[in-house]
Amino acid sequence: MPIPRPDRSGSHQQQFRINKKKIYATQTVCGICGKPVDFSLKYPHPLSACIDHIIPIAKGGHPSDISNLQLAHWCCNRQKSDKLVEKQVFDQSLDLISNRILPQCYDWKNF
Ligand SMILES: [Zn+2]
């Protein structure tokens, strides 16, 4: 076994593994579809347990913080990634529309 280097990815991987164990020990329901996760199913079974990043790392989510991790089915996690790509495109078009409708002078910071 190689000794893990104390670099950033190494410490994140270690933290991720610890939090993954915690989630597997405390959570039983998929955070995406809300159905129970069967821990006897193993990857590559589509309903096997996996850890989902609530906010994807690519979107600025924390790679290993437990507050950004949840239990999920492997297949739900895959579908979520696909949806996020679609949602991103949708959000961008919404912004374009809302910029025209909303008054330009309104100070949203007071909200
Ligand atoms: Zn699910």
Coordinates of N, CA, C and O and ligand atoms in Angstrom, one line a residue:
M1 N 0.8 -1.2 0.0 CA 0.0 0.0 0.0 C 0.9 1.2 0.0 O 1.7 1.4 0.9
P2 N 0.7 2.1 -1.0 CA 1.5 3.4 -1.0 C 0.9 4.3 0.1 O -0.3 4.3 0.4
I3 N 1.8 5.1 0.7 CA 1.4 6.0 1.8 C 0.8 7.2 1.1 O 1.4 7.8 0.2
P4 N -0.5 7.6 1.5 CA -1.1 8.7 0.8 C -0.4 10.0 1.1 O 0.0 10.3 2.2
R5 N -0.3 10.8 0.0 CA 0.4 12.1 0.2 C -0.5 13.1 0.9 O -1.7 13.1 0.6
P6 N 0.0 14.0 1.7 CA -0.9 15.0 2.4 C -1.2 16.2 1.5 O -1.2 17.3 2.0
D7 N -1.5 15.9 0.3 CA -1.9 17.0 -0.6 C -3.4 17.2 -0.6 O -4.1 16.5 0.1
R8 N -3.9 18.2 -1.3 CA -5.3 18.5 -1.2 C -6.2 17.4 -1.6 O -7.2 17.1 -0.9
S9 N -5.9 16.8 -2.7 CA -6.8 15.7 -3.2 C -6.8 14.5 -2.2 O -7.7 13.8 -2.0
G10 N -5.6 14.3 -1.6 CA -5.4 13.2 -0.7 C -6.3 13.4 0.6 O -7.0 12.5 1.0
S11 N -6.3 14.7 1.1 CA -7.1 14.9 2.3 C -8.6 14.9 2.0 O -9.4 14.5 2.8
H12 N -8.9 15.4 0.8 CA -10.3 15.3 0.4 C -10.8 13.9 0.3 O -11.9 13.6 0.7
Q13 N -9.9 13.1 -0.3 CA -10.3 11.7 -0.5 C -10.5 11.0 0.9 O -11.4 10.2 1.0
Q14 N -9.6 11.3 1.8 CA -9.7 10.7 3.1 C -11.0 11.2 3.8 O -11.8 10.4 4.3
Q15 N -11.3 12.5 3.8 CA -12.5 13.1 4.4 C -13.7 12.5 3.7 O -14.7 12.2 4.3
F16 N -13.7 12.3 2.4 CA -14.8 11.8 1.6 C -15.1 10.4 2.1 O -16.2 10.0 2.3
R17 N -14.0 9.6 2.3 CA -14.2 8.2 2.7 C -14.8 8.1 4.1 O -15.7 7.3 4.3
I18 N -14.4 9.0 5.0 CA -15.0 9.0 6.3 C -16.4 9.4 6.3 O -17.3 8.7 6.9
N19 N -16.8 10.4 5.5 CA -18.1 10.9 5.4 C -19.0 9.9 4.7 O -20.2 9.7 5.0
K20 N -18.4 9.2 3.7 CA -19.2 8.1 3.0 C -19.6 7.0 4.0 O -20.7 6.6 4.0
K21 N -18.7 6.6 4.8 CA -19.0 5.6 5.8 C -20.1 6.1 6.8 O -21.0 5.3 7.1
K22 N -20.0 7.4 7.2 CA -21.0 7.9 8.1 C -22.4 7.9 7.4 O -23.4 7.6 8.0
I23 N -22.4 8.3 6.2 CA -23.7 8.4 5.4 C -24.2 7.0 5.2 O -25.4 6.7 5.5
Y24 N -23.4 6.0 4.9 CA -23.8 4.6 4.7 C -24.4 4.1 6.0 O -25.2 3.2 6.1
A25 N -23.8 4.6 7.2 CA -24.2 4.1 8.5 C -25.5 4.7 9.0 O -26.2 4.1 9.8
T26 N -25.7 5.9 8.5 CA -26.9 6.7 9.1 C -28.0 6.9 8.1 O -29.1 7.2 8.6
Q27 N -27.8 6.8 6.8 CA -28.9 7.1 5.9 C -29.3 5.8 5.2 O -28.5 4.9 4.9
T28 N -30.6 5.7 4.9 CA -31.1 4.5 4.2 C -31.9 4.8 3.0 O -32.3 4.0 2.2
V29 N -32.1 6.1 2.7 CA -33.0 6.5 1.7 C -32.3 7.4 0.7 O -31.4 8.2 1.0
C30 N -32.6 7.1 -0.6 CA -31.9 7.9 -1.7 C -32.3 9.4 -1.6 O -33.5 9.7 -1.5
G31 N -31.4 10.3 -1.6 CA -31.6 11.7 -1.5 C -32.2 12.3 -2.7 O -32.7 13.4 -2.7
I32 N -32.2 11.6 -3.8 CA -32.7 12.1 -5.1 C -34.2 11.6 -5.3 O -35.0 12.4 -5.6
C33 N -34.4 10.3 -5.2 CA -35.8 9.8 -5.5 C -36.6 9.5 -4.2 O -37.8 9.3 -4.3
G34 N -35.9 9.5 -3.1 CA -36.7 9.3 -1.8 C -37.0 7.9 -1.5 O -37.7 7.6 -0.6
K35 N -36.5 6.9 -2.3 CA -36.8 5.5 -2.1 C -35.6 4.9 -1.3 O -34.5 5.3 -1.4
P36 N -35.9 3.8 -0.6 CA -34.9 3.1 0.2 C -33.8 2.6 -0.7 O -34.0 2.2 -1.9
V37 N -32.5 2.6 -0.2 CA -31.4 2.1 -0.9 C -31.0 0.7 -0.3 O -30.9 0.5 0.9
D38 N -30.9 -0.3 -1.2 CA -30.6 -1.7 -0.8 C -29.1 -1.8 -0.9 O -28.4 -1.8 -1.9
F39 N -28.5 -1.9 0.4 CA -27.0 -1.9 0.5 C -26.4 -3.3 0.0 O -25.2 -3.4 -0.1
S40 N -27.3 -4.3 -0.2 CA -26.8 -5.6 -0.6 C -26.5 -5.6 -2.1 O -25.8 -6.4 -2.7
L41 N -27.0 -4.6 -2.8 CA -26.7 -4.5 -4.3 C -25.4 -3.8 -4.5 O -25.1 -2.8 -3.8
K42 N -24.6 -4.3 -5.4 CA -23.3 -3.8 -5.6 C -23.2 -3.2 -7.0 O -23.8 -3.7 -7.9
Y43 N -22.3 -2.2 -7.1 CA -22.0 -1.6 -8.4 C -21.5 -2.7 -9.3 O -20.7 -3.6 -8.8
P44 N -21.9 -2.8 -10.6 CA -22.6 -1.8 -11.4 C -24.1 -2.0 -11.4 O -24.7 -1.5 -12.4
H45 N -24.7 -2.5 -10.4 CA -26.2 -2.6 -10.4 C -26.7 -1.1 -10.3 O -26.2 -0.3 -9.5
P46 N -27.7 -0.8 -11.2 CA -28.2 0.6 -11.2 C -28.8 1.1 -9.9 O -28.8 2.3 -9.7
L47 N -29.3 0.2 -9.0 CA -29.8 0.6 -7.8 C -28.8 0.4 -6.6 O -29.2 0.5 -5.4
S48 N -27.6 0.2 -6.9 CA -26.6 0.1 -5.8 C -26.4 1.5 -5.2 O -26.7 2.5 -5.8
A49 N -25.9 1.4 -3.9 CA -25.7 2.7 -3.2 C -24.5 3.4 -3.7 O -23.5 2.9 -4.1
C50 N -24.6 4.8 -3.7 CA -23.5 5.6 -4.0 C -23.6 6.9 -3.3 O -24.7 7.2 -2.7
I51 N -22.6 7.7 -3.3 CA -22.6 9.0 -2.6 C -22.8 10.1 -3.7 O -22.0 10.1 -4.7
D52 N -23.8 10.9 -3.5 CA -24.1 12.0 -4.4 C -23.6 13.3 -3.9 O -23.8 13.6 -2.7
H53 N -23.0 14.1 -4.7 CA -22.7 15.5 -4.3 C -23.9 16.3 -4.5 O -24.4 16.5 -5.7
I54 N -24.5 16.9 -3.5 CA -25.7 17.7 -3.6 C -25.5 18.8 -4.5 O -26.3 19.0 -5.5
I55 N -24.4 19.6 -4.3 CA -24.0 20.6 -5.3 C -22.8 20.0 -6.0 O -21.8 19.7 -5.3
P56 N -22.8 19.7 -7.3 CA -21.7 19.1 -7.9 C -20.4 19.9 -7.8 O -20.5 21.1 -7.7
I57 N -19.3 19.2 -7.7 CA -18.0 19.8 -7.6 C -17.8 20.8 -8.7 O -17.3 21.9 -8.5
A58 N -18.3 20.5 -9.9 CA -18.1 21.3 -11.0 C -18.9 22.6 -10.9 O -18.6 23.6 -11.5
K59 N -19.9 22.6 -10.0 CA -20.7 23.8 -9.7 C -20.2 24.6 -8.5 O -21.0 25.4 -7.9
G60 N -19.1 24.2 -7.9 CA -18.5 24.9 -6.8 C -18.9 24.2 -5.5 O -18.6 24.7 -4.4
G61 N -19.5 23.0 -5.5 CA -19.8 22.2 -4.3 C -18.6 21.7 -3.7 O -17.5 21.5 -4.3
H62 N -18.6 21.5 -2.4 CA -17.5 20.9 -1.6 C -17.3 19.5 -2.0 O -18.2 18.7 -2.0
P63 N -16.0 19.1 -2.3 CA -15.8 17.7 -2.7 C -16.0 16.7 -1.6 O -16.2 15.5 -1.9
S64 N -15.8 17.0 -0.4 CA -15.8 16.0 0.7 C -16.6 16.4 1.9 O -16.7 15.6 2.9
D65 N -17.1 17.6 2.0 CA -17.9 18.1 3.2 C -19.2 17.3 3.3 O -19.9 17.2 2.3
I66 N -19.5 16.8 4.5 CA -20.6 15.9 4.7 C -21.9 16.7 4.4 O -22.9 16.1 4.0
S67 N -21.9 18.0 4.6 CA -23.2 18.8 4.3 C -23.5 18.8 2.8 O -24.6 19.1 2.4
N68 N -22.5 18.4 2.0 CA -22.7 18.4 0.5 C -22.8 17.0 0.0 O -22.9 16.8 -1.2
L69 N -22.9 16.0 0.9 CA -23.0 14.6 0.4 C -24.3 14.0 0.9 O -24.8 14.3 2.0
Q70 N -24.8 13.1 0.1 CA -26.0 12.4 0.5 C -26.0 11.0 -0.2 O -25.3 10.8 -1.2
L71 N -26.8 10.1 0.4 CA -26.9 8.8 -0.1 C -27.8 8.8 -1.4 O -28.8 9.6 -1.4
A72 N -27.5 8.0 -2.3 CA -28.3 8.0 -3.6 C -28.1 6.7 -4.3 O -27.2 6.0 -4.0
H73 N -29.1 6.4 -5.1 CA -28.9 5.2 -6.0 C -27.9 5.6 -7.1 O -27.9 6.8 -7.6
W74 N -27.2 4.7 -7.6 CA -26.2 5.0 -8.6 C -26.9 5.5 -9.9 O -26.5 6.5 -10.5
C75 N -28.1 4.9 -10.2 CA -28.8 5.4 -11.4 C -29.4 6.8 -11.2 O -29.4 7.6 -12.2
C76 N -29.9 7.1 -10.0 CA -30.4 8.4 -9.7 C -29.3 9.5 -9.9 O -29.6 10.6 -10.4
N77 N -28.2 9.1 -9.4 CA -27.0 10.1 -9.5 C -26.7 10.4 -10.9 O -26.4 11.5 -11.3
R78 N -26.7 9.3 -11.7 CA -26.4 9.5 -13.2 C -27.5 10.4 -13.8 O -27.1 11.3 -14.6
Q79 N -28.7 10.1 -13.5 CA -29.8 10.9 -14.1 C -29.8 12.4 -13.6 O -30.0 13.3 -14.4
K80 N -29.4 12.6 -12.4 CA -29.3 13.9 -11.8 C -28.2 14.7 -12.6 O -28.4 15.9 -13.0
S81 N -27.1 14.1 -12.9 CA -26.0 14.8 -13.6 C -26.5 15.2 -15.0 O -26.3 16.3 -15.5
D82 N -27.3 14.4 -15.6 CA -27.9 14.7 -16.9 C -28.8 15.9 -16.8 O -28.8 16.8 -17.6
K83 N -29.7 15.9 -15.8 CA -30.7 16.9 -15.6 C -30.0 18.3 -15.3 O -30.4 19.3 -15.8
L84 N -28.9 18.2 -14.5 CA -28.2 19.5 -14.2 C -27.7 20.2 -15.4 O -27.7 21.4 -15.5
V85 N -27.3 19.4 -16.4 CA -26.8 20.0 -17.7 C -28.0 20.6 -18.4 O -27.8 21.8 -18.8
E86 N -29.1 20.0 -18.4 CA -30.3 20.5 -19.0 C -30.7 21.8 -18.3 O -31.1 22.8 -18.9
K87 N -30.7 21.7 -16.9 CA -31.2 22.8 -16.1 C -30.3 24.1 -16.3 O -30.8 25.2 -16.4
Q88 N -29.1 23.8 -16.5 CA -28.1 24.9 -16.7 C -28.5 25.7 -17.9 O -28.6 27.0 -17.9
V89 N -28.8 25.0 -19.0 CA -29.2 25.7 -20.2 C -30.5 26.4 -20.0 O -30.7 27.6 -20.5
F90 N -31.4 25.8 -19.3 CA -32.8 26.4 -19.0 C -32.6 27.6 -18.2 O -33.2 28.7 -18.5
D91 N -31.8 27.6 -17.1 CA -31.6 28.8 -16.3 C -31.0 29.9 -17.1 O -31.4 31.1 -16.9
Q92 N -30.1 29.6 -18.0 CA -29.5 30.7 -18.7 C -30.5 31.4 -19.6 O -30.5 32.6 -19.7
S93 N -31.4 30.7 -20.2 CA -32.5 31.3 -21.1 C -33.4 32.1 -20.2 O -33.9 33.1 -20.6
L94 N -33.7 31.6 -18.9 CA -34.6 32.3 -18.0 C -34.0 33.6 -17.7 O -34.7 34.6 -17.6
D95 N -32.7 33.7 -17.4 CA -32.0 34.9 -17.1 C -32.2 35.9 -18.2 O -32.4 37.1 -17.9
L96 N -32.1 35.5 -19.4 CA -32.2 36.4 -20.5 C -33.6 37.0 -20.5 O -33.7 38.2 -20.8
I97 N -34.6 36.2 -20.3 CA -36.0 36.7 -20.3 C -36.2 37.7 -19.1 O -36.7 38.8 -19.3
S98 N -35.8 37.2 -17.9 CA -36.0 38.0 -16.7 C -35.3 39.4 -16.7 O -35.8 40.3 -16.2
N99 N -34.2 39.4 -17.4 CA -33.5 40.7 -17.5 C -34.3 41.8 -18.2 O -34.1 42.9 -17.9
R100 N -35.1 41.3 -19.1 CA -35.9 42.3 -19.9 C -37.1 42.7 -19.1 O -37.5 43.8 -19.2
I101 N -37.7 41.8 -18.3 CA -38.9 42.1 -17.6 C -38.7 42.9 -16.3 O -39.4 43.9 -16.1
L102 N -37.6 42.6 -15.6 CA -37.4 43.2 -14.3 C -36.9 44.6 -14.4 O -36.2 44.9 -15.3
P103 N -37.4 45.6 -13.6 CA -36.9 46.9 -13.7 C -35.4 47.0 -13.4 O -34.9 46.4 -12.4
Q104 N -34.7 47.7 -14.2 CA -33.2 47.7 -14.1 C -32.8 48.4 -12.8 O -31.7 48.1 -12.3
C105 N -33.6 49.4 -12.3 CA -33.1 50.2 -11.2 C -33.4 49.5 -9.8 O -33.0 50.0 -8.8
Y106 N -34.1 48.4 -9.8 CA -34.5 47.8 -8.5 C -33.3 47.3 -7.8 O -32.5 46.6 -8.4
D107 N -33.1 47.6 -6.5 CA -32.0 47.1 -5.7 C -32.3 45.9 -5.0 O -33.0 45.9 -4.0
W108 N -31.9 44.7 -5.5 CA -32.3 43.4 -5.0 C -31.5 43.2 -3.6 O -31.9 42.2 -2.9
K109 N -30.5 44.0 -3.3 CA -29.8 43.7 -2.1 C -30.7 44.0 -0.8 O -30.4 43.5 0.2
N110 N -31.7 44.9 -1.0 CA -32.6 45.2 0.1 C -33.5 44.0 0.4 O -34.1 44.0 1.5
F111 N -33.6 43.1 -0.4 CA -34.5 41.9 -0.3 C -33.9 41.0 0.8 O -32.8 40.6 0.8
Ligands
ZN1 ZN -32.9 6.9 -6.0

